[in-house]
Amino acid sequence: MTSISNTTSQISPVNERVYHQSNLLGDWKGTWTKGGAPVEFKVINIRGTTAQIEYTHNGHTERGTAEVDGATITFGNVTIGTKDGQNAALEFSIGTAKQSAILQKQAADTDQNKLVGKWSGASSSNGQSAFFTVASVDGRDAQVTYTANGTTQKGTGIVYKNTVMFGKAQITSNDGQNGNVILQVGRNFYSIPVTKQKPASSSSSAVNKLA
């Protein structure tokens, strides 16, 4: 299984508390105020003072590393910032030429939403069991905790379609109720069927909430 350490976000607690940098993560779409041409800006992850981004304009896409400064991200001549995590201001500036756009964050893929929850199961064929919790999904990042072989790990995994990958484990679900955990132990890979635990009906607060 490929390591995902280079694709997960690493936002310092100080920057999150002051600037709420996690609000910048996600897929932003809108149009330029002049001309109305579509523009899209994806913030894939933030690692310290850098971010991996995709910038689509005039029919082509640029990918690369941008600079993070407080509550803004700058990629070449383009800067984006958001206050509420739902609407963002994008500004293009080169010399005396300037252009701006208001972008909206796109809703997470419905397949990703289905992954949020607590999953557990065991395999009779290989004797492995797993407990996997997806606390939230934000763009390509997921806050997860999983326990296997008596060891618990917690952190940020990466989301791809209907799968969350974290360390040496990954979980996949097509319907949001039944899923499969692939666990790597040494050089061996084990498949473990899991089901999502239903929220307790007596508690109105037991509702999955996306970041």
Tab-separated table of N, CA and C in Angstrom, residues 91-190:
chain	number	residue	atom	x	y	z
A	91	GLU	N	-8.378	36.729	-6.457
A	91	GLU	CA	-7.882	37.911	-7.157
A	91	GLU	C	-6.677	37.559	-8.012
A	92	PHE	N	-6.725	38.003	-9.264
A	92	PHE	CA	-5.605	37.860	-10.194
A	92	PHE	C	-5.001	39.245	-10.406
A	93	SER	N	-3.698	39.352	-10.266
A	93	SER	CA	-3.047	40.645	-10.412
A	93	SER	C	-1.690	40.480	-11.068
A	94	ILE	N	-1.480	41.216	-12.169
A	94	ILE	CA	-0.190	41.242	-12.837
A	94	ILE	C	0.003	42.637	-13.412
A	95	GLY	N	0.960	43.350	-12.879
A	95	GLY	CA	1.159	44.734	-13.283
A	95	GLY	C	-0.047	45.567	-12.900
A	96	THR	N	-0.601	46.270	-13.866
A	96	THR	CA	-1.801	47.081	-13.615
A	96	THR	C	-3.090	46.318	-13.906
A	97	ALA	N	-2.958	45.113	-14.455
A	97	ALA	CA	-4.131	44.301	-14.786
A	97	ALA	C	-4.594	43.526	-13.563
A	98	LYS	N	-5.868	43.684	-13.241
A	98	LYS	CA	-6.435	42.977	-12.103
A	98	LYS	C	-7.787	42.383	-12.479
A	99	GLN	N	-8.090	41.252	-11.869
A	99	GLN	CA	-9.362	40.570	-12.093
A	99	GLN	C	-9.753	39.873	-10.800
A	100	SER	N	-11.038	39.805	-10.514
A	100	SER	CA	-11.487	39.180	-9.277
A	100	SER	C	-12.668	38.259	-9.544
A	101	ALA	N	-12.908	37.368	-8.589
A	101	ALA	CA	-14.023	36.428	-8.689
A	101	ALA	C	-14.471	36.035	-7.293
A	102	ILE	N	-15.754	35.737	-7.166
A	102	ILE	CA	-16.307	35.183	-5.933
A	102	ILE	C	-16.594	33.710	-6.193
A	103	LEU	N	-15.988	32.854	-5.361
A	103	LEU	CA	-16.129	31.413	-5.544
A	103	LEU	C	-16.917	30.800	-4.392
A	104	GLN	N	-17.574	29.688	-4.692
A	104	GLN	CA	-18.301	28.939	-3.667
A	104	GLN	C	-17.672	27.554	-3.529
A	105	LYS	N	-17.578	27.096	-2.282
A	105	LYS	CA	-17.047	25.756	-2.054
A	105	LYS	C	-18.076	24.730	-2.494
A	106	GLN	N	-17.622	23.735	-3.231
A	106	GLN	CA	-18.501	22.695	-3.737
A	106	GLN	C	-18.745	21.644	-2.663
A	107	ALA	N	-19.951	21.108	-2.630
A	107	ALA	CA	-20.286	20.076	-1.656
A	107	ALA	C	-19.429	18.846	-1.889
A	108	ALA	N	-19.078	18.166	-0.802
A	108	ALA	CA	-18.296	16.945	-0.916
A	108	ALA	C	-19.068	15.899	-1.699
A	109	ASP	N	-18.324	15.057	-2.392
A	109	ASP	CA	-18.941	13.987	-3.163
A	109	ASP	C	-19.828	13.135	-2.261
A	110	THR	N	-20.996	12.743	-2.766
A	110	THR	CA	-21.927	11.966	-1.946
A	110	THR	C	-21.324	10.649	-1.507
A	111	ASP	N	-20.426	10.071	-2.320
A	111	ASP	CA	-19.773	8.833	-1.916
A	111	ASP	C	-18.912	9.069	-0.680
A	112	GLN	N	-18.287	10.263	-0.590
A	112	GLN	CA	-17.472	10.585	0.563
A	112	GLN	C	-18.354	10.723	1.800
A	113	ASN	N	-19.503	11.370	1.642
A	113	ASN	CA	-20.407	11.551	2.775
A	113	ASN	C	-20.794	10.212	3.396
A	114	LYS	N	-20.991	9.212	2.561
A	114	LYS	CA	-21.407	7.899	3.039
A	114	LYS	C	-20.362	7.243	3.929
A	115	LEU	N	-19.102	7.679	3.817
A	115	LEU	CA	-18.032	7.055	4.584
A	115	LEU	C	-18.015	7.509	6.038
A	116	VAL	N	-18.634	8.653	6.327
A	116	VAL	CA	-18.607	9.183	7.690
A	116	VAL	C	-19.401	8.282	8.626
A	117	GLY	N	-18.775	7.892	9.727
A	117	GLY	CA	-19.437	7.040	10.701
A	117	GLY	C	-18.465	6.075	11.356
A	118	LYS	N	-19.014	5.196	12.198
A	118	LYS	CA	-18.213	4.191	12.897
A	118	LYS	C	-18.445	2.827	12.261
A	119	TRP	N	-17.355	2.184	11.884
A	119	TRP	CA	-17.417	0.901	11.191
A	119	TRP	C	-16.706	-0.170	12.020
A	120	SER	N	-17.233	-1.387	12.001
A	120	SER	CA	-16.578	-2.484	12.705
A	120	SER	C	-16.931	-3.801	12.043
A	121	GLY	N	-16.046	-4.777	12.234
A	121	GLY	CA	-16.295	-6.093	11.664
A	121	GLY	C	-15.133	-7.026	11.907
A	122	ALA	N	-15.317	-8.278	11.533
A	122	ALA	CA	-14.285	-9.293	11.692
A	122	ALA	C	-14.392	-10.294	10.550
A	123	SER	N	-13.263	-10.918	10.248
A	123	SER	CA	-13.224	-11.911	9.174
A	123	SER	C	-12.998	-13.290	9.757
A	124	SER	N	-13.885	-14.214	9.443
A	124	SER	CA	-13.734	-15.588	9.933
A	124	SER	C	-12.644	-16.334	9.194
A	125	SER	N	-12.312	-15.866	7.985
A	125	SER	CA	-11.323	-16.574	7.176
A	125	SER	C	-9.886	-16.276	7.585
A	126	ASN	N	-9.621	-15.057	8.080
A	126	ASN	CA	-8.247	-14.731	8.451
A	126	ASN	C	-8.086	-14.320	9.919
A	127	GLY	N	-9.193	-14.287	10.656
A	127	GLY	CA	-9.116	-14.009	12.085
A	127	GLY	C	-8.853	-12.555	12.441
A	128	GLN	N	-8.892	-11.653	11.450
A	128	GLN	CA	-8.621	-10.243	11.699
A	128	GLN	C	-9.919	-9.495	12.000
A	129	SER	N	-9.821	-8.475	12.861
A	129	SER	CA	-10.956	-7.610	13.150
A	129	SER	C	-10.498	-6.165	13.046
A	130	ALA	N	-11.452	-5.261	12.838
A	130	ALA	CA	-11.093	-3.851	12.676
A	130	ALA	C	-12.222	-2.962	13.160
A	131	PHE	N	-11.836	-1.849	13.748
A	131	PHE	CA	-12.759	-0.778	14.122
A	131	PHE	C	-12.250	0.487	13.444
A	132	PHE	N	-13.069	1.094	12.608
A	132	PHE	CA	-12.627	2.209	11.775
A	132	PHE	C	-13.661	3.330	11.892
A	133	THR	N	-13.226	4.493	12.360
A	133	THR	CA	-14.117	5.642	12.491
A	133	THR	C	-13.692	6.751	11.554
A	134	VAL	N	-14.607	7.191	10.697
A	134	VAL	CA	-14.387	8.365	9.845
A	134	VAL	C	-15.194	9.493	10.480
A	135	ALA	N	-14.502	10.390	11.193
A	135	ALA	CA	-15.199	11.447	11.938
A	135	ALA	C	-15.734	12.533	11.014
A	136	SER	N	-14.968	12.876	9.965
A	136	SER	CA	-15.406	13.935	9.055
A	136	SER	C	-14.643	13.842	7.758
A	137	VAL	N	-15.214	14.411	6.711
A	137	VAL	CA	-14.580	14.485	5.400
A	137	VAL	C	-14.567	15.940	4.961
A	138	ASP	N	-13.400	16.427	4.561
A	138	ASP	CA	-13.271	17.799	4.082
A	138	ASP	C	-12.425	17.770	2.818
A	139	GLY	N	-13.102	17.801	1.656
A	139	GLY	CA	-12.353	17.704	0.399
A	139	GLY	C	-11.705	16.343	0.276
A	140	ARG	N	-10.382	16.324	0.198
A	140	ARG	CA	-9.656	15.067	0.077
A	140	ARG	C	-9.086	14.579	1.402
A	141	ASP	N	-9.395	15.285	2.474
A	141	ASP	CA	-8.917	14.907	3.797
A	141	ASP	C	-10.044	14.318	4.629
A	142	ALA	N	-9.720	13.313	5.442
A	142	ALA	CA	-10.684	12.711	6.360
A	142	ALA	C	-10.022	12.526	7.718
A	143	GLN	N	-10.732	12.877	8.771
A	143	GLN	CA	-10.255	12.649	10.126
A	143	GLN	C	-10.685	11.250	10.542
A	144	VAL	N	-9.705	10.376	10.812
A	144	VAL	CA	-10.014	8.971	11.051
A	144	VAL	C	-9.315	8.435	12.302
A	145	THR	N	-9.898	7.366	12.824
A	145	THR	CA	-9.299	6.578	13.901
A	145	THR	C	-9.562	5.114	13.583
A	146	TYR	N	-8.535	4.283	13.675
A	146	TYR	CA	-8.813	2.864	13.473
A	146	TYR	C	-8.012	2.029	14.464
A	147	THR	N	-8.616	0.899	14.851
A	147	THR	CA	-7.997	-0.038	15.788
A	147	THR	C	-7.933	-1.405	15.148
A	148	ALA	N	-6.740	-1.995	15.164
A	148	ALA	CA	-6.542	-3.343	14.637
A	148	ALA	C	-5.376	-3.975	15.380
A	149	ASN	N	-5.521	-5.255	15.713
A	149	ASN	CA	-4.473	-5.988	16.427
A	149	ASN	C	-4.045	-5.287	17.719
A	150	GLY	N	-5.032	-4.685	18.387
A	150	GLY	CA	-4.755	-4.064	19.674
A	150	GLY	C	-4.095	-2.707	19.620
A	151	THR	N	-3.892	-2.165	18.415
A	151	THR	CA	-3.244	-0.872	18.269
A	151	THR	C	-4.208	0.136	17.648
A	152	THR	N	-4.268	1.324	18.231
A	152	THR	CA	-5.135	2.377	17.726
A	152	THR	C	-4.309	3.500	17.128
A	153	GLN	N	-4.691	3.949	15.957
A	153	GLN	CA	-4.021	5.062	15.295
A	153	GLN	C	-5.059	6.108	14.914
A	154	LYS	N	-4.645	7.373	14.987
A	154	LYS	CA	-5.554	8.474	14.717
A	154	LYS	C	-4.831	9.533	13.907
A	155	GLY	N	-5.526	10.124	12.937
A	155	GLY	CA	-4.898	11.172	12.139
A	155	GLY	C	-5.726	11.532	10.917
A	156	THR	N	-5.066	12.078	9.911
A	156	THR	CA	-5.723	12.528	8.686
A	156	THR	C	-5.429	11.566	7.550
A	157	GLY	N	-6.488	11.004	6.964
A	157	GLY	CA	-6.344	10.133	5.817
A	157	GLY	C	-6.712	10.867	4.544
A	158	ILE	N	-6.528	10.206	3.419
A	158	ILE	CA	-6.859	10.811	2.129
A	158	ILE	C	-8.069	10.110	1.536
A	159	VAL	N	-8.960	10.904	0.949
A	159	VAL	CA	-10.201	10.387	0.369
A	159	VAL	C	-10.066	10.307	-1.138
A	160	TYR	N	-10.439	9.164	-1.702
A	160	TYR	CA	-10.491	9.017	-3.157
A	160	TYR	C	-11.777	8.284	-3.499
A	161	LYS	N	-12.730	9.028	-4.061
A	161	LYS	CA	-14.042	8.485	-4.405
A	161	LYS	C	-14.702	7.896	-3.161
A	162	ASN	N	-14.926	6.578	-3.118
A	162	ASN	CA	-15.619	5.978	-1.980
A	162	ASN	C	-14.661	5.226	-1.055
A	163	THR	N	-13.419	5.700	-0.991
A	163	THR	CA	-12.387	5.056	-0.179
A	163	THR	C	-11.628	6.078	0.649
A	164	VAL	N	-11.330	5.718	1.903
A	164	VAL	CA	-10.441	6.510	2.748
A	164	VAL	C	-9.208	5.664	3.044
A	165	MET	N	-8.028	6.231	2.776
A	165	MET	CA	-6.767	5.538	3.030
A	165	MET	C	-6.016	6.238	4.154
A	166	PHE	N	-5.520	5.444	5.097
A	166	PHE	CA	-4.776	6.000	6.220
A	166	PHE	C	-3.732	4.991	6.673
A	167	GLY	N	-2.468	5.380	6.570
A	167	GLY	CA	-1.396	4.488	6.998
A	167	GLY	C	-1.441	3.163	6.265
A	168	LYS	N	-1.557	2.071	7.019
A	168	LYS	CA	-1.576	0.743	6.429
A	168	LYS	C	-2.987	0.149	6.388
A	169	ALA	N	-3.971	1.035	6.351
A	169	ALA	CA	-5.357	0.566	6.287
A	169	ALA	C	-6.161	1.450	5.355
A	170	GLN	N	-7.226	0.886	4.804
A	170	GLN	CA	-8.156	1.669	4.004
A	170	GLN	C	-9.544	1.066	4.126
A	171	ILE	N	-10.558	1.927	3.987
A	171	ILE	CA	-11.940	1.474	4.057
A	171	ILE	C	-12.676	1.936	2.814
A	172	THR	N	-13.526	1.050	2.282
A	172	THR	CA	-14.308	1.344	1.086
A	172	THR	C	-15.757	0.947	1.329
A	173	SER	N	-16.687	1.799	0.883
A	173	SER	CA	-18.104	1.456	0.971
A	173	SER	C	-18.833	2.034	-0.232
A	174	ASN	N	-19.686	1.222	-0.840
A	174	ASN	CA	-20.479	1.674	-1.984
A	174	ASN	C	-21.841	2.216	-1.570
A	175	ASP	N	-22.395	1.672	-0.478
A	175	ASP	CA	-23.755	2.048	-0.098
A	175	ASP	C	-23.844	2.820	1.215
A	176	GLY	N	-22.718	3.019	1.902
A	176	GLY	CA	-22.739	3.751	3.156
A	176	GLY	C	-23.210	2.930	4.337
A	177	GLN	N	-23.473	1.643	4.150
A	177	GLN	CA	-23.921	0.764	5.235
A	177	GLN	C	-22.995	-0.428	5.425
A	178	ASN	N	-22.549	-0.994	4.315
A	178	ASN	CA	-21.629	-2.120	4.338
A	178	ASN	C	-20.340	-1.720	3.637
A	179	GLY	N	-19.225	-2.172	4.185
A	179	GLY	CA	-17.949	-1.783	3.600
A	179	GLY	C	-16.909	-2.858	3.755
A	180	ASN	N	-15.694	-2.510	3.401
A	180	ASN	CA	-14.589	-3.450	3.459
A	180	ASN	C	-13.324	-2.713	3.882
A	181	VAL	N	-12.637	-3.264	4.865
A	181	VAL	CA	-11.362	-2.708	5.305
A	181	VAL	C	-10.236	-3.599	4.796
A	182	ILE	N	-9.249	-2.986	4.174
A	182	ILE	CA	-8.038	-3.688	3.763
A	182	ILE	C	-6.944	-3.295	4.745
A	183	LEU	N	-6.377	-4.268	5.413
A	183	LEU	CA	-5.371	-4.023	6.444
A	183	LEU	C	-4.060	-4.692	6.062
A	184	GLN	N	-2.964	-3.923	6.143
A	184	GLN	CA	-1.643	-4.482	5.860
A	184	GLN	C	-0.953	-4.825	7.172
A	185	VAL	N	-0.547	-6.094	7.295
A	185	VAL	CA	0.217	-6.548	8.454
A	185	VAL	C	1.498	-7.176	7.927
A	186	GLY	N	2.617	-6.495	8.141
A	186	GLY	CA	3.862	-6.949	7.533
A	186	GLY	C	3.756	-6.848	6.025
A	187	ARG	N	3.963	-7.950	5.341
A	187	ARG	CA	3.833	-7.967	3.883
A	187	ARG	C	2.497	-8.533	3.426
A	188	ASN	N	1.656	-8.863	4.377
A	188	ASN	CA	0.367	-9.477	4.053
A	188	ASN	C	-0.756	-8.449	4.089
A	189	PHE	N	-1.768	-8.658	3.241
A	189	PHE	CA	-2.943	-7.801	3.194
A	189	PHE	C	-4.166	-8.638	3.552
A	190	TYR	N	-4.982	-8.113	4.451
A	190	TYR	CA	-6.169	-8.830	4.898
A	190	TYR	C	-7.422	-8.021	4.581
